[in-house]
Tab-separated table of C-alpha atoms in Angstrom:
chain	number	residue	atom	x	y	z
A	1	SER	CA	160.996	1.259	37.265
A	2	GLY	CA	157.289	1.408	37.834
A	3	ILE	CA	157.343	4.015	40.519
A	4	ASN	CA	159.304	6.473	38.406
A	5	ALA	CA	156.919	6.251	35.532
A	6	GLU	CA	153.935	6.832	37.787
A	7	TRP	CA	155.534	9.866	39.306
A	8	HIS	CA	156.412	11.279	35.909
A	9	TYR	CA	152.885	10.797	34.625
A	10	GLY	CA	151.397	12.334	37.758
A	11	ARG	CA	153.645	15.377	37.389
A	12	VAL	CA	152.678	15.979	33.785
A	13	GLU	CA	149.021	15.691	34.680
A	14	ASP	CA	149.565	18.036	37.564
A	15	MET	CA	151.245	20.609	35.319
A	16	ALA	CA	148.491	20.418	32.754
A	17	PHE	CA	145.878	20.857	35.439
A	18	ARG	CA	147.791	23.771	36.930
A	19	SER	CA	148.092	25.610	33.620
A	20	LEU	CA	144.395	25.097	33.007
A	21	ALA	CA	143.679	26.503	36.445
A	22	ILE	CA	145.868	29.539	35.788
A	23	ARG	CA	144.247	30.228	32.441
A	24	SER	CA	140.735	29.933	33.786
A	25	ALA	CA	141.605	32.198	36.731
A	26	ALA	CA	142.873	34.833	34.314
A	27	LEU	CA	139.685	34.571	32.283
A	28	CYS	CA	137.639	34.911	35.451
A	29	ARG	CA	139.575	37.993	36.478
A	30	ARG	CA	139.135	39.598	33.076
A	31	ALA	CA	135.440	38.840	33.165
A	32	MET	CA	135.170	40.320	36.659
A	33	ALA	CA	137.050	43.451	35.622
A	34	THR	CA	134.719	44.192	32.747
A	35	GLU	CA	131.771	43.503	34.943
A	36	ALA	CA	133.099	45.975	37.527
A	37	SER	CA	133.750	48.706	34.977
A	38	THR	CA	130.258	48.513	33.550
A	39	ASN	CA	128.713	48.489	36.982
A	40	THR	CA	130.678	51.121	38.872
A	41	PHE	CA	133.032	54.022	38.312
A	42	PRO	CA	135.727	55.555	40.542
A	43	LEU	CA	134.565	58.638	42.432
A	44	THR	CA	136.661	61.257	44.197
A	45	PHE	CA	134.436	63.405	46.417
A	46	GLY	CA	135.829	65.841	48.939
A	47	SER	CA	136.292	69.326	50.295
A	48	PRO	CA	139.566	71.078	51.170
A	49	SER	CA	139.365	69.809	54.748
A	50	LYS	CA	137.461	66.565	54.412
A	51	ASN	CA	137.746	63.689	51.974
A	52	ILE	CA	134.733	61.413	51.637
A	53	HIS	CA	135.701	59.212	48.680
A	54	ASP	CA	139.066	58.881	46.982
A	55	GLY	CA	138.659	56.702	43.907
A	56	THR	CA	136.067	54.442	45.498
A	57	ALA	CA	133.887	52.473	43.141
A	58	VAL	CA	130.313	53.724	43.215
A	59	LYS	CA	127.247	52.873	41.175
A	60	GLN	CA	125.537	56.244	40.809
A	61	VAL	CA	125.909	59.857	41.898
A	62	ASP	CA	123.271	62.594	41.675
A	63	ILE	CA	124.493	66.175	41.699
A	64	PRO	CA	122.783	69.583	41.750
A	65	SER	CA	124.391	71.657	39.004
A	66	THR	CA	123.764	74.959	37.295
A	67	THR	CA	122.505	73.049	34.254
A	68	GLY	CA	120.050	71.084	36.377
A	69	HIS	CA	119.990	68.168	38.750
A	70	PHE	CA	121.452	65.142	37.002
A	71	GLY	CA	122.615	61.657	37.767
A	72	ILE	CA	125.940	60.121	36.784
A	73	LEU	CA	126.149	56.448	35.833
A	74	PRO	CA	129.175	54.511	34.571
A	75	ASN	CA	130.329	55.566	31.101
A	76	HIS	CA	128.555	58.923	31.350
A	77	VAL	CA	129.361	61.470	28.673
A	78	PRO	CA	132.443	63.470	29.725
A	79	THR	CA	131.438	66.860	31.047
A	80	ILE	CA	132.287	69.539	33.555
A	81	ALA	CA	129.671	71.205	35.719
A	82	ILE	CA	129.388	73.811	38.444
A	83	LEU	CA	127.586	72.690	41.593
A	84	LEU	CA	124.785	74.665	43.174
A	85	PRO	CA	124.098	74.455	46.905
A	86	GLY	CA	122.176	71.246	47.311
A	87	VAL	CA	122.316	67.565	48.019
A	88	VAL	CA	124.752	65.131	46.438
A	89	SER	CA	123.522	61.565	46.771
A	90	ILE	CA	125.893	58.674	46.241
A	91	GLN	CA	124.931	55.040	45.674
A	92	PRO	CA	128.041	53.079	46.647
A	93	GLU	CA	128.820	49.602	45.371
A	94	ALA	CA	127.511	48.103	48.579
A	95	GLY	CA	125.399	49.748	51.220
A	96	ASP	CA	122.838	52.518	51.565
A	97	VAL	CA	122.600	55.740	49.637
A	98	GLN	CA	124.776	58.487	51.167
A	99	LYS	CA	123.495	62.057	51.098
A	100	PHE	CA	125.657	65.126	51.595
A	101	PHE	CA	124.810	68.801	51.475
A	102	VAL	CA	127.360	70.781	49.471
A	103	SER	CA	127.804	74.538	49.418
A	104	SER	CA	129.216	74.916	45.919
A	105	GLY	CA	131.966	73.484	43.770
A	106	THR	CA	132.746	71.660	40.555
A	107	ALA	CA	132.098	68.242	39.069
A	108	THR	CA	134.214	66.657	36.360
A	109	ILE	CA	133.459	63.494	34.405
A	110	HIS	CA	136.414	62.329	32.360
A	111	PRO	CA	136.378	60.240	29.169
A	112	ASP	CA	137.820	57.325	31.167
A	113	SER	CA	134.750	57.422	33.414
A	114	THR	CA	136.518	58.774	36.511
A	115	VAL	CA	134.513	61.417	38.356
A	116	GLN	CA	135.792	64.183	40.625
A	117	ILE	CA	133.299	66.156	42.680
A	118	LEU	CA	134.979	68.927	44.643
A	119	ALA	CA	132.958	71.106	46.987
A	120	GLU	CA	133.975	73.966	49.214
A	121	GLU	CA	131.987	72.717	52.202
A	122	ILE	CA	130.434	69.300	52.678
A	123	CYS	CA	128.218	68.210	55.492
A	124	ASP	CA	126.235	65.073	56.035
A	125	VAL	CA	122.520	65.684	55.585
A	126	GLY	CA	121.916	64.103	58.969
A	127	ASP	CA	124.045	66.772	60.631
A	128	ILE	CA	121.898	69.700	59.467
A	129	ASP	CA	120.000	71.417	62.265
A	130	VAL	CA	116.607	72.143	60.656
A	131	ALA	CA	115.630	74.736	63.237
A	132	ALA	CA	118.839	76.707	62.739
A	133	ALA	CA	118.456	76.460	58.957
A	134	ARG	CA	114.857	77.729	59.145
A	135	SER	CA	115.757	80.686	61.338
A	136	GLY	CA	118.676	81.452	59.014
A	137	LEU	CA	116.253	81.374	56.079
A	138	GLU	CA	113.937	83.868	57.763
A	139	ALA	CA	116.852	86.194	58.549
A	140	ALA	CA	118.090	85.973	54.960
A	141	GLN	CA	114.609	86.669	53.571
A	142	SER	CA	114.256	89.799	55.698
A	143	LYS	CA	117.746	90.880	54.578
A	144	LEU	CA	116.706	90.422	50.947
A	145	ALA	CA	113.594	92.510	51.489
A	146	SER	CA	115.627	95.332	53.012
A	147	ALA	CA	118.595	95.138	50.631
A	148	SER	CA	119.290	98.267	48.605
A	149	SER	CA	122.351	97.896	46.365
A	150	GLU	CA	122.703	95.271	43.634
A	151	VAL	CA	125.573	93.574	45.456
A	152	ASP	CA	123.573	93.359	48.702
A	153	LYS	CA	120.537	92.023	46.852
A	154	ALA	CA	122.621	89.345	45.124
A	155	THR	CA	124.318	88.284	48.385
A	156	ALA	CA	120.990	88.107	50.201
A	157	GLN	CA	119.460	86.111	47.328
A	158	ILE	CA	122.318	83.616	47.499
A	159	GLU	CA	121.771	83.246	51.259
A	160	VAL	CA	118.051	82.641	50.736
A	161	ASP	CA	118.727	79.998	48.069
A	162	VAL	CA	121.238	78.152	50.220
A	163	TYR	CA	119.008	78.120	53.300
A	164	GLN	CA	116.022	77.011	51.222
A	165	SER	CA	117.877	74.044	49.800
A	166	MET	CA	119.249	73.209	53.282
A	167	VAL	CA	115.753	73.187	54.745
A	168	ALA	CA	114.489	71.137	51.811
A	169	SER	CA	117.224	68.527	52.173
A	170	ALA	CA	117.104	68.037	55.932
B	1	SER	CA	216.084	71.503	96.186
B	2	SER	CA	214.813	72.523	92.774
B	3	GLY	CA	212.049	75.067	92.410
B	4	ILE	CA	209.124	73.834	90.485
B	5	ASN	CA	208.595	70.184	90.985
B	6	ALA	CA	205.035	69.069	90.848
B	7	GLU	CA	205.541	65.361	90.486
B	8	TRP	CA	202.900	63.288	92.195
B	9	PRO	CA	202.784	62.086	94.911
B	10	LEU	CA	204.043	65.142	96.715
B	11	ARG	CA	207.160	64.741	98.791
B	12	PRO	CA	206.245	64.365	102.439
B	13	GLY	CA	206.263	67.664	104.212
B	14	TYR	CA	204.486	69.455	101.481
B	15	LYS	CA	201.425	67.383	102.152
B	16	LEU	CA	200.409	69.747	104.902
B	17	TYR	CA	200.629	72.722	102.556
B	18	PHE	CA	198.528	70.847	100.023
B	19	GLU	CA	195.848	70.046	102.586
B	20	MET	CA	195.695	73.649	103.648
B	21	ALA	CA	196.058	75.118	100.227
B	22	VAL	CA	193.253	73.318	98.395
B	23	PRO	CA	190.399	74.907	100.356
B	24	MET	CA	192.144	78.286	100.020
B	25	LEU	CA	192.516	77.705	96.302
B	26	ARG	CA	188.848	76.943	95.867
B	27	THR	CA	187.960	80.384	97.131
B	28	THR	CA	190.635	82.082	95.064
B	29	LEU	CA	189.737	80.361	91.804
B	30	THR	CA	186.983	82.816	90.936
B	31	LEU	CA	189.306	85.729	91.594
B	32	THR	CA	192.006	84.770	89.126
B	33	PRO	CA	190.925	85.650	85.597
B	34	SER	CA	194.463	85.866	84.244
B	35	ALA	CA	194.929	83.949	81.024
B	36	THR	CA	198.197	82.214	80.347
B	37	ARG	CA	199.527	81.785	76.823
B	38	GLY	CA	196.150	82.348	75.050
B	39	MET	CA	194.319	79.584	76.902
B	40	ALA	CA	190.708	80.545	77.501
B	41	THR	CA	190.002	81.564	81.036
B	42	LEU	CA	187.625	79.611	83.202
B	43	LYS	CA	185.150	82.488	83.104
B	44	ASP	CA	185.103	82.574	79.313
B	45	ILE	CA	184.423	78.867	79.074
B	46	GLU	CA	181.743	79.163	81.740
B	47	MET	CA	179.952	81.877	79.760
B	48	ARG	CA	180.140	79.919	76.513
B	49	LEU	CA	178.865	76.818	78.274
B	50	LYS	CA	175.907	78.728	79.679
B	51	SER	CA	174.977	80.199	76.292
B	52	VAL	CA	175.235	76.863	74.465
B	53	LYS	CA	173.088	75.206	77.136
B	54	ASN	CA	170.464	77.910	76.623
B	55	MET	CA	170.600	77.437	72.889
B	56	LYS	CA	170.070	73.713	73.306
B	57	LYS	CA	166.975	74.328	75.418
B	58	ILE	CA	165.560	76.682	72.792
B	59	THR	CA	166.232	74.411	69.798
B	60	SER	CA	164.871	71.413	71.667
B	61	SER	CA	161.616	73.203	72.471
B	62	MET	CA	161.355	74.510	68.894
B	63	LYS	CA	161.698	70.936	67.693
B	64	MET	CA	158.835	69.788	69.896
B	65	VAL	CA	156.605	72.657	68.796
B	66	SER	CA	157.252	71.979	65.114
B	67	ALA	CA	156.707	68.235	65.700
B	68	ALA	CA	153.216	69.032	66.983
B	69	LYS	CA	152.552	71.425	64.084
B	70	PHE	CA	153.862	68.846	61.626
B	71	ALA	CA	151.483	66.177	62.931
B	72	ARG	CA	148.610	68.586	62.353
B	73	ALA	CA	149.858	69.635	58.917
B	74	GLU	CA	150.308	66.050	57.757
B	75	ARG	CA	146.794	65.193	58.880
B	76	ALA	CA	145.391	68.156	56.947
B	77	LEU	CA	147.471	67.251	53.904
B	78	LYS	CA	145.692	63.941	53.312
B	79	PRO	CA	142.279	65.325	52.303
B	80	ALA	CA	143.983	68.312	50.666
B	81	ARG	CA	145.994	65.966	48.434
B	82	ALA	CA	142.939	64.036	47.269
B	83	TYR	CA	141.206	67.383	46.711
B	84	GLY	CA	144.127	68.966	44.828
B	85	THR	CA	144.881	65.966	42.605
B	86	GLY	CA	141.178	65.736	41.802
B	87	ALA	CA	141.170	69.409	40.865
B	88	ALA	CA	144.242	69.092	38.660
B	89	SER	CA	142.918	65.965	36.935
B	90	LEU	CA	141.499	67.934	34.010
B	91	TYR	CA	144.951	69.354	33.226
B	92	GLU	CA	146.684	66.041	33.736
B	93	LYS	CA	144.389	64.011	31.521
B	94	ASN	CA	144.547	66.585	28.739
B	95	ASP	CA	147.570	68.346	27.301
B	96	PHE	CA	146.823	72.020	27.540
B	97	ASP	CA	149.428	74.464	26.377
B	98	THR	CA	151.484	75.614	29.349
B	99	SER	CA	154.435	77.053	27.465
B	100	GLY	CA	152.819	80.470	27.165
B	101	LYS	CA	155.058	83.505	26.771
B	102	ASP	CA	153.045	85.513	29.230
B	103	SER	CA	153.473	83.501	32.406
B	104	VAL	CA	153.067	84.516	36.025
B	105	LEU	CA	155.310	83.013	38.679
B	106	LEU	CA	153.705	82.153	41.998
B	107	ALA	CA	156.350	81.364	44.629
B	108	LEU	CA	155.052	79.784	47.836
B	109	SER	CA	157.066	80.018	51.037
B	110	SER	CA	156.476	81.460	54.499
B	111	ASP	CA	157.572	84.203	56.870
B	112	ARG	CA	159.548	82.099	59.312
B	113	GLY	CA	163.034	80.714	58.997
B	114	LEU	CA	165.127	78.053	60.757
B	115	CYS	CA	163.567	75.410	58.527
B	116	GLY	CA	166.565	74.055	56.683
B	117	GLY	CA	166.709	74.737	52.963
B	118	ILE	CA	163.010	75.277	52.217
B	119	HIS	CA	163.127	78.962	51.285
B	120	SER	CA	166.551	78.884	49.657
B	121	ASN	CA	165.497	75.930	47.464
B	122	VAL	CA	162.469	77.849	46.243
B	123	GLY	CA	164.770	80.805	45.538
B	124	LYS	CA	167.239	78.566	43.683
B	125	MET	CA	164.529	77.096	41.463
B	126	VAL	CA	163.150	80.533	40.636
B	127	LYS	CA	166.620	81.883	39.832
B	128	ALA	CA	167.319	78.898	37.557
B	129	ALA	CA	163.996	79.379	35.761
B	130	HIS	CA	164.691	83.097	35.443
B	131	ALA	CA	168.076	82.336	33.853
B	132	GLU	CA	166.372	80.127	31.255
B	133	THR	CA	163.463	82.400	30.349
B	134	PRO	CA	163.274	85.793	32.088
B	135	ILE	CA	160.336	86.126	34.443
B	136	THR	CA	158.105	89.082	33.705
B	137	LYS	CA	155.447	88.780	36.397
B	138	ALA	CA	155.747	87.352	39.890
B	139	ILE	CA	153.489	87.002	42.904
B	140	ILE	CA	155.343	86.095	46.072
B	141	VAL	CA	153.806	84.466	49.135
B	142	GLY	CA	155.943	84.709	52.271
B	143	ASP	CA	158.513	87.220	53.445
B	144	LYS	CA	161.422	84.795	53.194
B	145	ALA	CA	161.014	84.182	49.465
B	146	LYS	CA	160.481	87.910	48.992
B	147	ALA	CA	163.790	88.682	50.706
B	148	ILE	CA	165.631	86.131	48.562
B	149	LEU	CA	164.059	87.115	45.240
B	150	VAL	CA	163.759	90.880	45.550
B	151	LYS	CA	167.307	91.376	44.292
B	152	VAL	CA	166.868	89.058	41.319
B	153	ILE	CA	163.338	89.751	40.057
B	154	GLY	CA	162.226	92.564	42.351
B	155	ASP	CA	160.973	94.712	39.478
B	156	THR	CA	158.561	91.976	38.326
B	157	PHE	CA	156.680	91.715	41.618
B	158	LEU	CA	152.951	92.188	41.091
B	159	SER	CA	152.075	91.641	44.738
B	160	CYS	CA	153.390	89.974	47.870
B	161	PHE	CA	151.557	88.123	50.609
B	162	ASN	CA	152.812	87.848	54.148
B	163	ASN	CA	151.507	86.700	57.552
B	164	VAL	CA	152.040	83.185	56.249
B	165	GLY	CA	153.253	80.439	58.536
B	166	LYS	CA	151.924	81.479	61.930
B	167	LYS	CA	148.600	79.727	61.538
B	168	PRO	CA	147.714	76.781	59.281
B	169	THR	CA	146.593	77.967	55.860
B	170	SER	CA	142.877	77.933	55.206
B	171	PHE	CA	140.932	77.724	51.968
B	172	THR	CA	140.103	81.436	52.283
B	173	ASP	CA	143.830	82.245	52.031
B	174	ALA	CA	144.014	80.251	48.806
B	175	LEU	CA	140.932	82.109	47.541
B	176	ASP	CA	142.611	85.463	48.234
B	177	ILE	CA	145.739	84.446	46.336
B	178	ALA	CA	143.711	83.024	43.450
B	179	GLU	CA	141.709	86.255	43.234
B	180	GLU	CA	144.940	88.254	43.040
B	181	VAL	CA	146.360	85.973	40.339
B	182	LEU	CA	143.182	86.109	38.263
B	183	SER	CA	143.150	89.902	38.326
B	184	HIS	CA	146.120	89.860	35.937
B	185	ASP	CA	146.346	88.670	32.335
B	186	TYR	CA	148.468	85.657	31.676
B	187	ASP	CA	148.834	82.458	29.641
B	188	THR	CA	150.193	80.186	32.326
B	189	ILE	CA	150.841	80.244	36.030
B	190	ASN	CA	153.954	78.504	37.285
B	191	ILE	CA	153.608	77.567	40.935
B	192	VAL	CA	156.938	76.944	42.687
B	193	TYR	CA	156.420	75.145	45.987
B	194	SER	CA	157.892	72.452	48.244
B	195	LYS	CA	156.169	69.133	47.781
B	196	PHE	CA	156.117	66.919	50.847
B	197	LYS	CA	157.637	63.498	50.278
B	198	ASN	CA	158.159	62.081	53.759
B	199	ILE	CA	159.179	63.220	57.223
B	200	VAL	CA	162.835	63.575	56.266
B	201	SER	CA	162.582	64.859	52.698
B	202	TYR	CA	160.698	67.156	50.353
B	203	ASN	CA	161.072	68.176	46.710
B	204	THR	CA	160.930	71.690	45.365
B	205	GLU	CA	158.730	71.524	42.281
B	206	GLU	CA	157.323	73.781	39.613
B	207	LYS	CA	153.699	73.154	38.638
B	208	PRO	CA	152.265	74.874	35.538
B	209	VAL	CA	148.553	75.708	35.436
B	210	PRO	CA	147.031	76.827	32.135
B	211	SER	CA	144.842	79.911	31.955
B	212	LEU	CA	141.242	80.115	30.761
B	213	GLU	CA	142.368	81.299	27.320
B	214	SER	CA	144.783	78.433	26.727
B	215	VAL	CA	142.167	75.908	27.875
B	216	GLU	CA	139.436	77.418	25.678
B	217	SER	CA	141.685	77.526	22.634
B	218	ASN	CA	142.560	73.834	22.922
B	219	ALA	CA	140.264	71.471	21.029
B	220	ALA	CA	140.657	68.813	23.743
B	221	ILE	CA	138.235	70.686	26.020
B	222	TYR	CA	135.341	70.058	23.673
B	223	VAL	CA	135.489	66.342	24.421
B	224	TYR	CA	133.615	67.485	27.505
B	225	ASP	CA	129.962	67.876	26.694
B	226	GLU	CA	127.880	70.986	27.284
B	227	VAL	CA	130.758	73.270	28.180
B	228	ASP	CA	129.852	76.910	27.779
B	229	SER	CA	132.258	79.738	28.488
B	230	GLU	CA	130.567	80.798	31.751
B	231	VAL	CA	130.772	77.283	33.198
B	232	LEU	CA	134.371	77.003	32.036
B	233	ARG	CA	135.322	80.318	33.612
B	234	CYS	CA	133.822	79.402	37.013
B	235	TYR	CA	135.452	75.984	36.769
B	236	GLN	CA	138.890	77.452	35.997
B	237	GLU	CA	138.709	79.953	38.853
B	238	PHE	CA	137.649	77.352	41.407
B	239	THR	CA	140.226	74.845	40.167
B	240	LEU	CA	142.999	77.419	40.440
B	241	ALA	CA	142.063	78.119	44.068
B	242	ASN	CA	142.000	74.373	44.741
B	243	ILE	CA	145.447	73.821	43.229
B	244	ILE	CA	146.882	76.771	45.181
B	245	TYR	CA	145.339	75.415	48.401
B	246	HIS	CA	146.843	71.976	47.800
B	247	SER	CA	150.278	73.453	47.066
B	248	MET	CA	150.152	75.564	50.228
B	249	LYS	CA	149.284	72.536	52.328
B	250	GLU	CA	152.220	70.635	50.818
B	251	CYS	CA	154.507	73.582	51.646
B	252	GLU	CA	153.248	73.633	55.210
B	253	ALA	CA	153.964	69.944	55.795
B	254	SER	CA	157.399	70.200	54.145
B	255	GLU	CA	158.316	73.276	56.180
B	256	GLN	CA	157.329	71.822	59.548
B	257	SER	CA	159.105	68.535	58.920
B	258	SER	CA	162.200	70.375	57.705
B	259	ARG	CA	162.177	72.651	60.760
B	260	MET	CA	161.829	69.605	62.984
B	261	SER	CA	164.925	67.929	61.544
B	262	ALA	CA	166.880	71.219	61.461
B	263	MET	CA	166.146	71.829	65.148
B	264	GLU	CA	166.982	68.229	65.996
B	265	ASN	CA	170.371	68.608	64.308
B	266	ALA	CA	170.935	71.905	66.107
B	267	THR	CA	170.084	70.286	69.450
B	268	LYS	CA	172.421	67.392	68.735
B	269	ASN	CA	175.253	69.755	67.744
B	270	ALA	CA	174.646	71.888	70.818
B	271	GLY	CA	174.835	68.749	72.958
B	272	GLU	CA	178.149	67.768	71.406
B	273	LYS	CA	179.467	71.290	71.915
B	274	ILE	CA	178.383	71.195	75.547
B	275	ASP	CA	180.291	67.930	76.039
B	276	ALA	CA	183.413	69.349	74.438
B	277	LEU	CA	183.177	72.585	76.433
B	278	THR	CA	182.584	70.718	79.703
B	279	LEU	CA	185.695	68.652	79.127
B	280	GLN	CA	187.636	71.806	78.344
B	281	TYR	CA	186.206	73.477	81.447
B	282	ASN	CA	187.246	70.623	83.696
B	283	ARG	CA	190.693	70.446	82.185
B	284	THR	CA	191.143	74.194	82.596
B	285	ARG	CA	189.903	74.027	86.170
B	286	GLN	CA	192.396	71.288	86.987
B	287	ALA	CA	195.168	73.195	85.224
B	288	VAL	CA	194.401	76.291	87.317
B	289	ILE	CA	194.490	74.227	90.518
B	290	THR	CA	197.745	72.624	89.479
B	291	ARG	CA	199.249	76.019	88.656
B	292	GLU	CA	198.269	77.436	92.024
B	293	LEU	CA	199.667	74.392	93.763
B	294	ILE	CA	202.943	74.714	91.910
B	295	GLU	CA	203.164	78.360	92.862
B	296	ILE	CA	202.476	77.596	96.500
B	297	ILE	CA	204.902	74.695	96.590
B	298	SER	CA	207.659	76.522	94.771
B	299	GLY	CA	207.036	79.509	97.005
B	300	ALA	CA	207.264	77.299	100.069
B	301	SER	CA	210.407	75.577	98.836
B	302	ALA	CA	212.012	78.955	98.126
B	303	LEU	CA	211.478	79.838	101.757
B	304	GLU	CA	213.610	76.895	102.841
């Protein structure tokens, strides 16, 4: 009868439309995925007691390393680096730049573009007390001036460097 | 009339004796410790009951203390896990040789017991590994593992750490252990520890960590740009400390959760024992009363 035929036709049309919708959604998703991977990379950033990012997608990270201050963008060359005391600045996918002062640690960039930055101590730049850092710097400088043995000189020098970068970053 | 006849209700006439005798009996109960036919005396059961009740109080309070410590340990484990897996990522994404002949065993446990099978499982895993390939060097953390393993591999001990378990482990503790490990030559470190799964279960696992030499000798490391030996050495040392810290945090969470469930079981068992002993106590008390009554009644009937 007439009604049956209509229903059958409508169903076929519906199925065709649905499969087209599914296919185009898959294409969209694939396109979005590639767009995401060229724009951001997963970052793990933390200390033993505090985890800031665990695989979050970020756009750029700048780190202070022994081989110089450098920035990491997606698809950076794989490398490993040792961090110096200084500021790590992170540009997340959405939002403002985050700045953290790190004491020391390591940074690893893998061939699959995942990045792990592990630091012994992390503190938000906003939490640094400039006055305390400055007085610490003065104390460390006087200790360096009065240091006698090589070990003492090296320890005092490290203290001076750390306080200097703290004061500079605050 | 027959002698002993304690059928209830008492025949009239003896009722008076019963009414007089019961208060007298109550005062004499504590003065009759004689056991009949191996049945435990009232005093014995009373002492056992008191000691089991004490034990229940202790295990119940230990459970609450370890529940609090577990909550803290689990909270600390979350950032430690992200940190430790991040640190180990270099070894996981690349296949470095960890089958070295010269391997050091690092067994992680603690000083305190009453935590279920934590320490014995670590001991079992070490003994099984030792049976496969004999262990030549071992560093033991925790007195419990030391006590278990000293008979098996005591001559391979390089150093032992104790004072573990009282306070939560800090990164400085992991640094101390890493420094000790790095002061020896080796190809691989095998860390045996208890990995926390969930509040009721944990897995005892063995995690191999390659040494600087085995990483340097593997071509895979040169995929990473600008890697000179000084950078690699610092990186290896720091990563080892990170992995040790993560493993210690896992051990802590496993141990506290295991102690919690062990103490809960002990409390439950003590409660069941108290119920059984109380029943036995009441039955014994009634039997003593009945016996006294029978003696009085049969004594009275003999007078007739």
